[in-house]
Structure formats: structure tokens, C-alpha cells
Coordinates of C-alpha atoms and ligand atoms in Angstrom, one line a residue:
M1 CA -6.7 -23.7 20.6
D2 CA -6.3 -21.9 23.9
Q3 CA -9.0 -19.2 23.7
T4 CA -7.6 -17.3 26.7
Q5 CA -4.2 -16.6 25.0
R6 CA -3.2 -13.0 25.3
F7 CA -0.5 -11.1 23.3
D8 CA 1.8 -8.3 24.1
L9 CA 1.9 -7.1 20.5
V10 CA -1.3 -7.0 18.4
V11 CA -1.4 -5.8 14.8
V12 CA -4.8 -5.0 13.4
S13 CA -5.5 -4.4 9.8
N14 CA -8.6 -4.7 7.6
R15 CA -7.1 -7.6 5.7
L16 CA -5.3 -10.5 7.3
P17 CA -1.9 -11.4 5.8
V18 CA -3.7 -14.5 4.4
D19 CA -6.9 -14.9 2.4
R20 CA -9.3 -17.7 2.8
V21 CA -9.8 -19.3 -0.6
V22 CA -12.6 -21.9 -1.2
A23 CA -12.0 -24.0 -4.3
A24 CA -14.8 -25.3 -6.6
D25 CA -14.7 -28.7 -4.8
G26 CA -15.4 -26.8 -1.5
I27 CA -11.9 -27.3 0.0
A28 CA -10.8 -24.2 1.8
T29 CA -7.1 -23.2 2.1
W30 CA -5.2 -20.0 3.1
R31 CA -3.3 -18.0 0.5
R32 CA -1.1 -14.9 1.0
S33 CA -3.1 -11.8 0.2
P34 CA -1.9 -9.1 -2.2
G35 CA -0.8 -5.6 -1.2
G36 CA 2.3 -3.9 0.3
L37 CA 1.1 -4.1 3.9
V38 CA 1.6 -7.9 4.2
T39 CA 5.0 -7.7 2.7
A40 CA 5.9 -5.0 5.1
L41 CA 4.7 -6.5 8.4
E42 CA 5.2 -10.2 8.0
P43 CA 8.9 -10.2 9.1
V44 CA 8.1 -8.1 12.2
M45 CA 5.2 -10.3 13.3
A46 CA 7.3 -13.5 12.8
T47 CA 10.2 -12.2 15.0
S48 CA 8.0 -11.0 17.9
H49 CA 5.4 -13.7 17.9
G50 CA 2.4 -11.4 18.2
A51 CA -1.2 -11.7 17.1
W52 CA -2.7 -10.3 13.9
V53 CA -6.4 -9.4 13.9
G54 CA -8.1 -8.9 10.5
W55 CA -10.7 -9.9 7.9
P56 CA -9.9 -13.2 6.1
G57 CA -11.3 -12.0 2.7
V58 CA -14.5 -14.1 2.7
T59 CA -18.0 -13.4 3.7
S60 CA -19.9 -14.7 6.7
E61 CA -17.6 -17.5 7.6
R62 CA -16.9 -17.9 11.3
L63 CA -13.2 -19.0 11.6
D64 CA -11.3 -19.9 14.7
P65 CA -8.0 -18.2 15.5
F66 CA -5.0 -20.2 14.4
E67 CA -1.2 -20.2 14.4
L68 CA 0.4 -19.1 11.1
K69 CA 3.7 -20.8 10.5
G70 CA 6.5 -20.5 8.0
G71 CA 6.2 -17.1 6.4
L72 CA 9.0 -15.6 4.4
A73 CA 10.9 -14.7 7.6
G74 CA 10.2 -18.1 9.3
G75 CA 8.7 -18.2 12.8
S76 CA 4.9 -18.0 13.5
F77 CA 2.2 -15.7 14.8
H78 CA -1.3 -15.9 16.0
V79 CA -4.1 -15.0 13.5
V80 CA -7.5 -13.8 14.7
P81 CA -10.1 -13.6 11.9
V82 CA -12.9 -11.0 12.1
E83 CA -16.1 -11.8 10.3
L84 CA -17.8 -9.5 7.9
N85 CA -21.1 -10.2 6.2
E86 CA -22.1 -9.4 2.6
S87 CA -23.7 -6.1 3.4
E88 CA -20.8 -5.0 5.5
I89 CA -18.4 -5.7 2.7
V90 CA -20.6 -3.6 0.4
E91 CA -21.0 -0.7 2.8
Y92 CA -17.9 -0.7 4.9
Y93 CA -15.2 -2.1 2.7
E94 CA -16.2 -1.4 -0.9
G95 CA -18.3 1.6 0.1
F96 CA -16.9 3.8 2.9
A97 CA -13.3 2.6 2.8
N98 CA -12.8 2.3 -1.0
A99 CA -15.4 4.5 -2.6
T100 CA -15.3 7.4 0.0
L101 CA -12.0 7.5 1.8
W102 CA -9.7 6.0 -0.9
P103 CA -10.6 8.6 -3.6
L104 CA -10.8 11.5 -1.1
Y105 CA -7.4 10.6 0.4
H106 CA -5.9 10.3 -3.1
D107 CA -6.7 13.8 -4.1
L108 CA -10.0 13.1 -5.8
I109 CA -8.6 11.2 -8.8
A110 CA -12.0 9.6 -8.7
V111 CA -15.1 11.3 -7.2
P112 CA -15.7 10.2 -3.6
E113 CA -19.3 9.1 -2.6
Y114 CA -20.7 10.2 0.7
H115 CA -23.5 8.0 2.1
R116 CA -24.7 8.1 5.7
Q117 CA -25.4 4.4 5.7
W118 CA -21.9 3.5 4.7
W119 CA -20.6 5.7 7.5
E120 CA -22.8 4.0 10.1
C121 CA -21.5 0.6 8.9
Y122 CA -17.9 1.9 9.1
V123 CA -18.4 2.9 12.7
K124 CA -20.0 -0.5 13.5
V125 CA -17.3 -2.6 11.8
N126 CA -14.5 -0.5 13.4
E127 CA -16.1 -1.3 16.7
R128 CA -16.0 -5.0 16.0
F129 CA -12.3 -4.8 15.2
A130 CA -11.7 -2.8 18.4
R131 CA -13.5 -5.5 20.5
A132 CA -11.6 -8.3 18.8
V133 CA -8.3 -6.6 19.7
A134 CA -9.4 -5.9 23.2
E135 CA -10.0 -9.6 23.7
V136 CA -6.6 -10.8 22.7
A137 CA -4.4 -7.9 24.0
A138 CA -2.5 -8.7 27.2
P139 CA -2.6 -6.1 30.0
G140 CA -0.5 -3.1 29.0
A141 CA -0.1 -4.5 25.5
T142 CA 1.0 -2.6 22.4
V143 CA -1.5 -2.4 19.6
W144 CA -0.7 -1.3 16.2
V145 CA -3.6 -0.3 14.1
Q146 CA -3.1 -0.2 10.3
D147 CA -4.5 2.1 7.7
Y148 CA -7.5 4.1 6.6
Q149 CA -10.1 1.3 6.9
L150 CA -9.7 1.4 10.7
Q151 CA -9.4 5.1 11.6
L152 CA -11.9 4.9 14.5
V153 CA -10.3 1.9 16.2
P154 CA -7.8 3.9 18.3
Q155 CA -10.5 5.9 20.0
Q156 CA -12.9 2.9 20.4
L157 CA -10.1 0.7 21.8
R158 CA -9.0 3.3 24.3
A159 CA -12.6 3.5 25.6
I160 CA -12.6 -0.2 26.3
R161 CA -9.0 -0.8 27.3
P162 CA -7.3 2.4 28.6
D163 CA -4.3 0.3 29.7
I164 CA -3.2 -0.3 26.1
K165 CA -0.6 1.6 24.2
I166 CA -2.1 2.4 20.8
G167 CA -0.3 3.2 17.6
F168 CA -1.9 4.0 14.2
F169 CA -0.1 4.1 10.9
S170 CA -1.6 5.4 7.7
H171 CA -0.3 3.6 4.6
I172 CA -2.0 6.1 2.3
P173 CA -1.7 9.8 2.0
F174 CA -3.4 12.2 4.3
P175 CA -5.1 14.8 2.1
G176 CA -4.8 18.6 2.3
A177 CA -7.0 20.1 4.9
D178 CA -9.2 21.7 2.2
L179 CA -10.0 18.3 0.6
F180 CA -10.4 16.5 3.9
A181 CA -12.9 19.2 5.0
Q182 CA -15.3 17.7 2.4
L183 CA -15.8 14.6 4.6
P184 CA -19.1 15.0 6.5
W185 CA -17.7 13.0 9.4
R186 CA -14.3 14.8 9.5
E187 CA -14.4 15.5 13.2
Q188 CA -15.2 12.0 14.1
V189 CA -12.4 10.6 12.0
L190 CA -9.9 13.0 13.5
Q191 CA -11.1 12.1 17.0
G192 CA -10.8 8.4 16.1
L193 CA -7.2 8.8 15.1
L194 CA -6.4 10.9 18.2
G195 CA -7.4 8.0 20.3
A196 CA -3.8 6.7 19.5
D197 CA -0.7 7.6 21.4
L198 CA 1.3 7.9 18.1
V199 CA -0.1 8.6 14.6
G200 CA 2.3 7.7 11.9
F201 CA 2.3 8.8 8.2
Q202 CA 4.4 8.0 5.2
R203 CA 5.6 11.6 4.4
V204 CA 6.3 14.8 6.1
E205 CA 3.6 16.4 3.8
D206 CA 0.9 14.0 5.3
C207 CA 1.9 15.1 8.8
R208 CA 1.5 18.7 7.8
N209 CA -1.9 18.0 6.4
F210 CA -3.0 16.2 9.5
G211 CA -1.7 18.9 11.8
R212 CA -3.6 21.5 9.8
A213 CA -6.8 19.5 9.8
V214 CA -6.6 19.0 13.6
R215 CA -6.0 22.8 14.2
H216 CA -8.6 24.0 11.8
L217 CA -11.4 21.5 12.2
L218 CA -11.1 20.6 15.9
G219 CA -9.5 23.8 17.1
Y220 CA -6.8 21.8 19.0
R221 CA -3.3 23.2 19.5
T222 CA -0.3 21.4 18.0
Q223 CA 3.3 22.0 18.9
R224 CA 6.0 20.6 16.7
D225 CA 5.0 16.9 16.4
T226 CA 2.4 16.8 19.2
V227 CA -1.4 17.4 19.4
Q228 CA -2.7 18.6 22.7
V229 CA -6.0 16.7 23.1
P230 CA -8.3 18.2 25.8
T231 CA -9.6 15.5 28.2
E232 CA -11.8 15.6 31.3
N233 CA -8.9 15.9 33.6
G234 CA -6.4 18.0 31.5
T235 CA -4.6 17.3 28.3
R236 CA -3.4 14.2 26.6
M237 CA -0.5 14.4 24.2
V238 CA -0.7 12.6 20.9
R239 CA 2.4 12.4 18.8
Y240 CA 2.4 12.4 15.0
S241 CA 5.3 11.9 12.7
D242 CA 6.5 10.5 9.4
Y243 CA 7.7 6.9 9.1
P244 CA 8.3 6.1 5.4
I245 CA 7.7 2.3 5.1
S246 CA 10.1 0.0 3.3
I247 CA 10.4 -3.6 2.3
D248 CA 12.3 -6.7 3.3
A249 CA 15.2 -5.6 1.2
K250 CA 17.4 -8.7 1.9
A251 CA 14.7 -11.1 0.8
F252 CA 14.4 -9.3 -2.5
E253 CA 18.2 -9.1 -2.9
T254 CA 18.4 -12.8 -2.3
L255 CA 15.7 -13.4 -5.0
G256 CA 17.6 -11.1 -7.4
R257 CA 20.7 -13.3 -7.0
D258 CA 18.8 -16.6 -7.1
P259 CA 20.0 -18.7 -10.1
K260 CA 16.4 -20.0 -10.6
V261 CA 15.0 -16.5 -10.7
R262 CA 17.7 -15.3 -13.0
A263 CA 17.2 -18.3 -15.4
R264 CA 13.5 -17.5 -15.4
A265 CA 14.2 -13.8 -16.2
E266 CA 16.4 -14.9 -19.1
Q267 CA 13.5 -17.1 -20.3
I268 CA 11.1 -14.2 -20.1
R269 CA 13.5 -12.1 -22.3
Q270 CA 13.7 -14.9 -24.8
D271 CA 10.0 -15.5 -24.8
L272 CA 9.5 -11.8 -25.6
G273 CA 11.8 -12.3 -28.7
S274 CA 14.9 -10.9 -26.9
P275 CA 14.0 -7.2 -27.3
K276 CA 16.7 -4.6 -26.6
T277 CA 14.6 -3.0 -23.8
I278 CA 12.0 -4.6 -21.5
L279 CA 9.8 -2.0 -19.7
L280 CA 7.8 -3.2 -16.8
G281 CA 4.8 -2.0 -14.8
I282 CA 3.5 -3.9 -11.8
D283 CA 0.5 -2.5 -10.0
R284 CA -2.8 -3.3 -8.3
L285 CA -5.3 -2.4 -10.9
D286 CA -6.1 1.0 -9.3
Y287 CA -6.8 4.4 -10.8
T288 CA -4.2 6.0 -8.5
K289 CA -1.4 4.1 -10.2
G290 CA -1.4 6.1 -13.5
I291 CA -1.4 2.9 -15.7
R292 CA -3.2 4.8 -18.5
H293 CA -0.7 7.6 -18.4
R294 CA 2.2 5.2 -19.0
L295 CA 0.3 3.3 -21.7
K296 CA -0.4 6.5 -23.5
A297 CA 3.3 7.6 -23.4
F298 CA 4.4 4.2 -24.7
G299 CA 1.8 4.1 -27.4
E300 CA 2.7 7.6 -28.6
L301 CA 6.4 6.7 -28.7
L302 CA 5.5 3.7 -30.9
G303 CA 3.2 5.9 -33.1
E304 CA 5.9 8.5 -33.6
G305 CA 8.4 5.8 -34.6
R306 CA 10.7 6.8 -31.8
I307 CA 10.7 3.3 -30.5
D308 CA 10.2 0.1 -32.4
V309 CA 8.0 -2.8 -31.4
G310 CA 10.7 -5.3 -31.9
D311 CA 13.2 -3.3 -29.8
A312 CA 11.0 -2.5 -26.8
A313 CA 8.3 -4.5 -25.1
L314 CA 6.2 -3.4 -22.2
I315 CA 5.0 -5.9 -19.6
Q316 CA 2.1 -4.6 -17.6
V317 CA 1.1 -6.7 -14.6
A318 CA -2.3 -5.5 -13.3
V319 CA -3.2 -7.3 -10.1
P320 CA -7.0 -7.6 -9.8
S321 CA -8.3 -5.4 -7.0
R322 CA -11.7 -4.3 -5.5
E323 CA -13.4 -5.7 -8.6
R324 CA -17.0 -5.0 -7.5
V325 CA -16.4 -1.3 -7.1
R326 CA -17.7 0.7 -10.1
T327 CA -14.7 2.9 -10.6
Y328 CA -12.4 -0.1 -10.7
Q329 CA -14.6 -1.8 -13.2
R330 CA -14.6 1.2 -15.5
L331 CA -10.8 1.5 -15.1
R332 CA -10.3 -2.1 -16.1
D333 CA -12.4 -1.5 -19.3
D334 CA -10.5 1.6 -20.1
I335 CA -7.1 0.0 -19.7
E336 CA -8.0 -3.1 -21.6
L337 CA -9.3 -1.0 -24.4
T338 CA -6.1 1.1 -24.5
V339 CA -3.9 -2.1 -24.5
A340 CA -6.0 -3.6 -27.3
R341 CA -5.7 -0.4 -29.3
I342 CA -2.0 -0.2 -28.9
N343 CA -1.5 -3.8 -29.8
G344 CA -4.0 -3.6 -32.7
E345 CA -2.1 -0.8 -34.1
F346 CA 1.6 -1.7 -33.4
S347 CA 2.0 -5.4 -32.7
T348 CA 3.2 -7.6 -35.5
V349 CA 2.7 -11.4 -35.9
G350 CA 6.0 -12.0 -34.1
D351 CA 6.1 -9.0 -31.7
T352 CA 3.5 -7.8 -29.2
A353 CA 3.8 -4.2 -28.0
V354 CA 2.1 -4.5 -24.6
H355 CA 2.0 -7.8 -22.7
Y356 CA -0.9 -7.3 -20.3
L357 CA -1.3 -9.8 -17.5
H358 CA -4.4 -9.3 -15.3
R359 CA -3.6 -11.6 -12.4
S360 CA -1.3 -11.9 -9.4
F361 CA 2.0 -13.8 -9.4
P362 CA 4.0 -15.6 -6.8
R363 CA 6.9 -13.5 -5.4
E364 CA 9.6 -15.5 -7.3
E365 CA 7.9 -14.7 -10.6
M366 CA 7.6 -11.0 -9.7
A367 CA 11.3 -11.1 -8.9
A368 CA 12.0 -12.6 -12.3
F369 CA 10.1 -9.8 -13.9
Y370 CA 12.1 -7.3 -11.9
V371 CA 15.4 -8.9 -12.9
A372 CA 14.3 -9.0 -16.6
A373 CA 13.2 -5.4 -16.7
D374 CA 15.6 -2.7 -18.1
I375 CA 13.1 0.0 -17.2
M376 CA 10.6 0.0 -14.3
L377 CA 7.7 2.4 -14.7
V378 CA 6.0 3.7 -11.5
T379 CA 3.8 6.5 -12.7
A380 CA 1.3 6.8 -9.8
L381 CA -0.8 9.9 -9.7
R382 CA -0.9 9.7 -5.9
D383 CA 0.6 7.0 -3.8
G384 CA 1.3 6.7 0.0
M385 CA 4.7 5.1 -0.7
N386 CA 4.8 2.5 -3.6
L387 CA 6.7 -0.5 -2.5
V388 CA 7.0 -1.9 -6.0
A389 CA 9.6 0.8 -6.7
K390 CA 11.6 -0.3 -3.7
E391 CA 11.3 -4.0 -4.6
Y392 CA 12.6 -3.3 -8.0
V393 CA 15.6 -1.5 -6.6
A394 CA 16.4 -4.2 -4.1
T395 CA 16.1 -7.0 -6.7
N396 CA 18.4 -5.1 -9.1
T397 CA 21.6 -6.7 -7.9
D398 CA 23.4 -5.9 -11.2
N399 CA 22.8 -2.2 -10.7
N400 CA 21.8 -2.1 -14.3
G401 CA 18.1 -1.1 -14.3
A402 CA 16.5 2.3 -14.6
L403 CA 13.6 3.4 -12.4
I404 CA 11.1 6.0 -13.7
L405 CA 9.3 7.2 -10.6
S406 CA 6.4 9.6 -10.1
E407 CA 7.0 12.6 -7.9
F408 CA 3.6 11.9 -6.4
A409 CA 4.6 8.6 -4.9
G410 CA 6.0 8.7 -1.4
A411 CA 9.0 6.7 -2.5
S412 CA 10.2 9.8 -4.5
D413 CA 11.2 11.5 -1.2
E414 CA 13.8 8.8 -0.7
L415 CA 14.7 7.4 -4.2
K416 CA 16.1 10.7 -5.4
T417 CA 18.3 9.3 -8.1
A418 CA 15.4 7.7 -9.9
L419 CA 14.3 9.4 -13.1
L420 CA 11.5 11.5 -11.5
V421 CA 8.5 12.4 -13.6
N422 CA 5.2 14.2 -13.3
P423 CA 2.9 11.5 -14.5
H424 CA 0.3 14.0 -15.8
D425 CA 3.0 15.3 -18.2
I426 CA 2.9 12.6 -20.9
D427 CA 5.7 14.3 -22.9
G428 CA 7.8 14.1 -19.6
I429 CA 7.2 10.3 -19.3
K430 CA 8.1 9.9 -23.0
S431 CA 11.4 11.8 -22.5
A432 CA 12.2 9.8 -19.4
I433 CA 11.6 6.5 -21.3
L434 CA 13.8 7.6 -24.2
Y435 CA 16.5 8.9 -21.7
A436 CA 16.4 5.6 -19.8
M437 CA 16.7 3.6 -23.0
Q438 CA 19.9 5.5 -24.0
M439 CA 21.4 5.9 -20.5
S440 CA 25.0 4.8 -20.2
K441 CA 25.9 1.8 -18.1
T442 CA 27.9 4.1 -15.8
E443 CA 24.9 6.4 -15.1
R444 CA 22.5 3.5 -14.6
T445 CA 24.9 2.0 -12.1
R446 CA 25.5 5.3 -10.2
R447 CA 21.8 6.0 -9.9
M448 CA 20.8 2.4 -8.9
R449 CA 23.6 2.0 -6.4
A450 CA 22.5 5.1 -4.5
M451 CA 18.9 3.8 -4.4
R452 CA 19.9 0.3 -3.4
R453 CA 22.0 1.7 -0.5
H454 CA 19.0 3.6 0.7
V455 CA 16.6 0.7 0.5
H456 CA 19.0 -1.6 2.4
E457 CA 19.7 0.9 5.2
D458 CA 16.0 1.7 5.7
N459 CA 14.5 -1.8 5.4
V460 CA 11.1 -2.7 6.8
L461 CA 12.5 -4.1 10.1
A462 CA 14.2 -0.7 10.7
W463 CA 10.9 1.0 9.9
A464 CA 8.9 -1.1 12.3
H465 CA 11.5 -0.8 15.1
R466 CA 11.7 2.9 14.7
Y467 CA 7.9 3.2 14.9
L468 CA 7.5 0.7 17.9
E469 CA 10.4 2.4 19.8
D470 CA 8.8 5.8 19.4
L471 CA 5.4 4.3 20.4
D472 CA 7.0 2.8 23.5
R473 CA 8.3 6.2 24.5
C474 CA 4.9 7.8 24.3
D475 CA 3.2 8.3 27.6
G476 CA 0.5 10.8 26.9
A477 CA 2.5 13.5 28.8
A478 CA 4.0 16.7 27.3
A479 CA 7.4 16.2 25.7
Ligands
G6P1 C1 -3.3 -0.6 -0.2 C2 -3.8 -0.2 1.1 C3 -3.9 -1.5 2.0 C4 -4.7 -2.6 1.3 C5 -4.0 -2.8 -0.1 C6 -4.8 -3.9 -0.9 O1 -1.9 -0.9 -0.2 O2 -3.0 0.7 1.8 O3 -4.5 -1.2 3.2 O4 -4.7 -3.8 2.0 O5 -4.0 -1.6 -0.8 O6 -6.1 -3.5 -1.1 P1 -7.4 -4.4 -0.6 O7 -8.6 -3.5 -0.7 O8 -7.4 -5.5 -1.5 O9 -7.1 -4.8 0.8

């Protein structure tokens, strides 16, 4: 491997698009990691042959950079693993990223923990990522920093490599200024982000929140979509704007038409006893996803006899996530207890009410679930975007499914013909389920067609191009 290789486009995210997996016999392999980010960026990286810097998902293993070939979109890109040791995983990843920032940025659905030691580790690890990027970025390269785990990297990278054009994109919401103000290191985080030339968010609302935080907490001026950052020799302009992320819509459409996937979907329906309605939820097992809320709604409908266990089956895929973080462990217990209660009360020997699957599935199997599902339930309490909603829509080539979508997911800004719900309103979810079950074919088709058109027009390549073109135009000067 040529250690001096330099790249014009470098993406950096906490997690690499592949996980290092070591089997019981000690043999190590690479496996695609879960999460929307990978799905979103893989096609972009494959077409532009760049480098991707990130953590390989294992502790303390020094791994050499390598070429990753043959992703979904074909092509290849360079992978640069960044090493994290066990205490860094505890303090930086599980701690500051996922027990401080994650709950704070998702409107305190869980209580954020503030620990100075975690913060110090976050600073240190961000520095390591910044250095790793600086080493592989060609002169004048474009670097795209992803997500809340790496908010300090833009500023740290600019300090080492002022020649680089730096973009930052937040996949998760940016909280209201009053919530963000809780963070003891709020100024440092804002300064970290303002090291970028362009700060991207999912929704217009996130941009507003960010602008307000910058004005109130740093006292900087903003004008339209630009922050005026005072520097030693004047002012540097940092742009911020919304770039709602999408998916590789064509790939999902192709899967939706694939005879093997369709046969598998039919098999799933038969295995469930051919119920009239299959409801589906697919989420990382996360408290932001509102899984309990939808289970409660479904359970109540069964209890009230408004749906029958033989007629309607709910499949809930819960992809394991952040399993050593306490709030996630409690959530899992809660959800599994709820599923067991519903099944104990309503399942019969032949029919199960909730089919709960706590694992991840290959993309083809996910597509078969999407094809089989008559109703998709996305009831997130807060979600940056929610790509599952868009994947369901893209896969639904018969235009025959119904999407129940939370108003608090970024996707609701775009998928306006979904059945929009407030996930806190259990009666509202119940009504939406009943409405979807009785919806005419004409209405289902009309709603789904409009959503599919949107997802196809605004696919992930268009998203990445729009962002990278805007970044290219940034020059730090006033607009
Ligand atoms: C969300 C975040 C991503 C993250 C993914 C999976 O989508 O926005 O940054 O990679 O969840 O979470 P994990 O903690 O397993 O990386």
C-alpha cells in the first residue's frame, strides 16, 4: 500500500462504512455497518474515488489503510481506519457522543449526562480524526466531515491545514438554542463547527436553531445563510443551509422489482398466515424512534377488538445499537416486556401479534419486508431525517403501501402525502392505522406516487452533488 497517497475528496465520519468483525476462530473480516450514513454516502464515494476516514468498530486494533472494492454502486475507494482504545469508546463514543450529545440534540427524550472527562476525551479523539484527515488530504482538497461525533474536527483541521475546503454535515437535529445552552461546552462546539466553510443541516428548523445559538451564545452576526466569524485579520464567512439527505432510490426501486425479493415477500406473507394487513417497523433500537408508542397503539387496537390478530400482524425489526449504553439497555428491556405482554395477551397458537426481530438483516431481506408491508410505521419522537421512510417509498413499486410518518422526522418536510402523525398522540396513531387499513387503492396509489416522485427526484447523489457544489463555491468571503 502506498502510504503517501493523497486524495482530493476525503469523507470523515465516526464510523467507517465497514465494520471489522472477528469471529470465534479469530478470523477477521469486514462487514457493512448499520445506519443511514453508509447507505447515503457509498455511491458518492464510489463514483469519485476518494478516501474515507473513520473508526472500524473494534477496539485497539491498528489496521492499515486499504482499498474497498465492489460496493452497491460498484467502483472503489480508499479506507483509512482510526484506532480507538477501550476507554475512548466508553468516554468519547458511548459517553459524550451518545449519552451527552445524542439525547441533548434529540430534545431530551433521555436525560443527557455532562461529564468533564468525557468532554476532554471528545476533544482528544476529534483531534486524532483531524490529524488522520490532514495526512491523506491532497493540497487544496475537499474534506467532508460527518455528524455530531466530530463537531470539533472542522476547526482543528483548519488549524493544521488552512489550504483545505471543509464541509460539515449534521445528520441529526440541531436543538433549540434554549436546550443547546445547557451544554457546558457550547461555545467550543459552535467554534468547532464554524471552522467549516459550509455547515449543512437536514431541515430549515435546524438552521434556524444553529443561527440563533451562534448569535446568542457567541454574539456573532448572521445574515441570511451566512455567519460572520471574526478573525485576526477581518471576518471569515461561514455558510449554513439545509440539505435534506436522501437514499439511492434507484437501488431500492430495483430491489422492489426484483423477482427474488418479491418471491421472498410473498413467502413472508404466507409464513405469517397470510394476514390481510402486514404492518412494519424497522429501526435501530433507539429511544428516539418511538417504538414503544407504536406498540402501545397496536396493542390497544387489539385490546379494543378494532383489529384482529389473524387479520393484522406487526413485524418490528429492532437493529441492535449502542448496546453498552444504559438508556439503550433499559429501552430494550422495556420494549421486549411490551412485546411479550402484547403477545401473551393477544397471540393465539396459530397467530402471533408482534413479530419482534432483534437483529440486522441484509438489504435484500429488508427490501422483502418493505415489499410485503401494507403499512409502514415511522413514529420517531425526533429524527434528523429517517431514511427508512424513504427506502419504503422507493421500494414500493406497486404504489400500494401506506406510510404512517411522524411529524417529528425530517422526512415529513418532504413526504407530505404520508399519513402524518404526532407520535405522542397514541389515539392519533391508532386512527392513522385504522385509516390506512381501510384506505382505498386509489388513495394509496395517489399518496404513494407523489412520495415516490419526490424520492426519485431528490436521491442521494443529487443531495451530495448539491452539497459539494455549494461547498466548492464557498471562499470565506462575503456573498
Ligand atoms: C445515526 C447517526 C450516525 C450513526 C448511526 C448508527 O444515523 O446519525 O452518525 O452512525 O446512527 O449509530 P452508531 O452509534 O452505531 O454509529
